[in-house]
Coordinates of C-alpha atoms in Angstrom, one line a residue:
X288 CA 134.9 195.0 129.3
X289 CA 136.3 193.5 125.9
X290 CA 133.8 196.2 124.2
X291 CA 135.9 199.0 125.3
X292 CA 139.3 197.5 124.2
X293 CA 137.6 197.1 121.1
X294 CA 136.1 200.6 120.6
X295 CA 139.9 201.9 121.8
X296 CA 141.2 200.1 118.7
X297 CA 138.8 200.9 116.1
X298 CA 139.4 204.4 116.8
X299 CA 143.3 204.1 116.8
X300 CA 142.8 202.3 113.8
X301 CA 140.3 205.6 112.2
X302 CA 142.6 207.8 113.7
X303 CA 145.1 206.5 111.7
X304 CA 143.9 207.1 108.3
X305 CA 141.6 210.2 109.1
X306 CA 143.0 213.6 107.6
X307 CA 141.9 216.6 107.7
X308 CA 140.3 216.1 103.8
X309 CA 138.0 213.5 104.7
X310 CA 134.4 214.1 104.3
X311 CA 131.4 211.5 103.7
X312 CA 131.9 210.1 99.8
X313 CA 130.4 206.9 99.0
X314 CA 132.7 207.0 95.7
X315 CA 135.9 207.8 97.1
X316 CA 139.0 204.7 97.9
X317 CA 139.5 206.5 101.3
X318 CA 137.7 203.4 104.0
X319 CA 137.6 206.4 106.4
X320 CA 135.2 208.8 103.8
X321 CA 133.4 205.7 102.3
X322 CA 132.3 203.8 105.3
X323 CA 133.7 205.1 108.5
X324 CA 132.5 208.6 108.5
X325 CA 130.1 208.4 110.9
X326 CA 132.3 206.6 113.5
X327 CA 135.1 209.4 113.0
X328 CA 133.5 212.4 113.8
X329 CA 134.6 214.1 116.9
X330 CA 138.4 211.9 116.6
X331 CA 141.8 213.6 116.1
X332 CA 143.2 213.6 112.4
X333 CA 146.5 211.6 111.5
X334 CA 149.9 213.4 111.8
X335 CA 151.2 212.0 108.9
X336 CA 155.1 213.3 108.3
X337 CA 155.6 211.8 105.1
X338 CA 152.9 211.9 102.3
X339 CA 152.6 209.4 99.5
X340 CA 150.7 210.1 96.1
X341 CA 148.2 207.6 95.0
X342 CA 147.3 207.5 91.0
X343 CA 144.0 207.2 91.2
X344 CA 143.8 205.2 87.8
X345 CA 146.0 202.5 88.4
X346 CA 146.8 202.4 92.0
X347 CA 150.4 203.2 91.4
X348 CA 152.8 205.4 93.7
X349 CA 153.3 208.6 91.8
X350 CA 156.8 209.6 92.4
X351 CA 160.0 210.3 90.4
X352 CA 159.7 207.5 88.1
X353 CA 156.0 207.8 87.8
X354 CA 155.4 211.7 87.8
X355 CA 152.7 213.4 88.3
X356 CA 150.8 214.8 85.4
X357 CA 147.6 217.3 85.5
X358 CA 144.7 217.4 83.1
X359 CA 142.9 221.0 82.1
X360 CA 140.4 220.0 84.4
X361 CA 142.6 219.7 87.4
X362 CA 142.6 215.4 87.8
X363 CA 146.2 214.5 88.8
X364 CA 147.1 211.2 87.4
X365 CA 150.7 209.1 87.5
X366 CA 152.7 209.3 83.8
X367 CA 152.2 205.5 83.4
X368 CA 148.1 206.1 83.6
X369 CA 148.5 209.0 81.5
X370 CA 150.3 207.0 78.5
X371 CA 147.5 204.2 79.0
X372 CA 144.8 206.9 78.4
X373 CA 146.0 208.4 75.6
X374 CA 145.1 207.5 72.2
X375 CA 146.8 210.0 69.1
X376 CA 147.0 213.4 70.4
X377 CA 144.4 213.1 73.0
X378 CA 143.8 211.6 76.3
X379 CA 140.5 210.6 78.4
X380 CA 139.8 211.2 81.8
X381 CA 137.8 208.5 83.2
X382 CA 137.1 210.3 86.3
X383 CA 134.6 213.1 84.3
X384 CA 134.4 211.1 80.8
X385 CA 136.1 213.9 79.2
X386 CA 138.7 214.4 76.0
X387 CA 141.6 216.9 76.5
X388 CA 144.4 217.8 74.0
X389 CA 147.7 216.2 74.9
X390 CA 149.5 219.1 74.6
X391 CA 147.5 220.9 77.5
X392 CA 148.7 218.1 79.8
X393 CA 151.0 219.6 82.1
X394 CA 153.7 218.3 84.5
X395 CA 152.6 219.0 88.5
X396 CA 156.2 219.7 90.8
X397 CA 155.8 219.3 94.5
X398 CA 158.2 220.3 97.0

């Protein structure tokens, strides 16, 4: 009987983090898309009310303080990441090992 209190849990506890985005990525910070794929198919998604952006250089909550900031390539990373990767006029994305202009850096608004 403690199997099934068990298995009840483990799925609240998917449910939780489970969106609607999640698909199976080895490479992705998501515990739902990197090792609980598997386990979460066929369970509801999270009804999340409030969002919260994740830089996904540093760590950091993007928000006011720490806006976010998109590359020509369409990687969203916080302000504070963005002046860590830039060197002169230009700034590296880790994420595809590319070099953009800094000027083509542009500011992302969310409402």
């Amino acid at each position: 009987m403690p199997i099934i209190g068990l298995g009840a849990c483990l799925q609240l506890g998917i449910c939780a983090h489970k969106t609607p985005y999640c698909t199976e990525n080895e490479n992705s910070r998501c515990i739902v898309c990197k090792e609980l794929f598997d386990f979460s198919l066929g369970l509801p998604y999270a009804h999340i009310n409030v969002s919260r952006l994740i830089c996904p250089y540093n760590g950091e909550l993007i928000d006011e303080s720490n806006v976010p900031m998109m590359l020509p390539n369409g990687q969203v990373y916080g302000e504070n990441s963005i002046h860590e990767l830039t060197r002169g006029d230009e700034i590296y994305d880790p994420h595809s090992d590319q070099h953009f202009a800094l000027r083509d850096v542009k500011r992302v608004y969310i409402l």
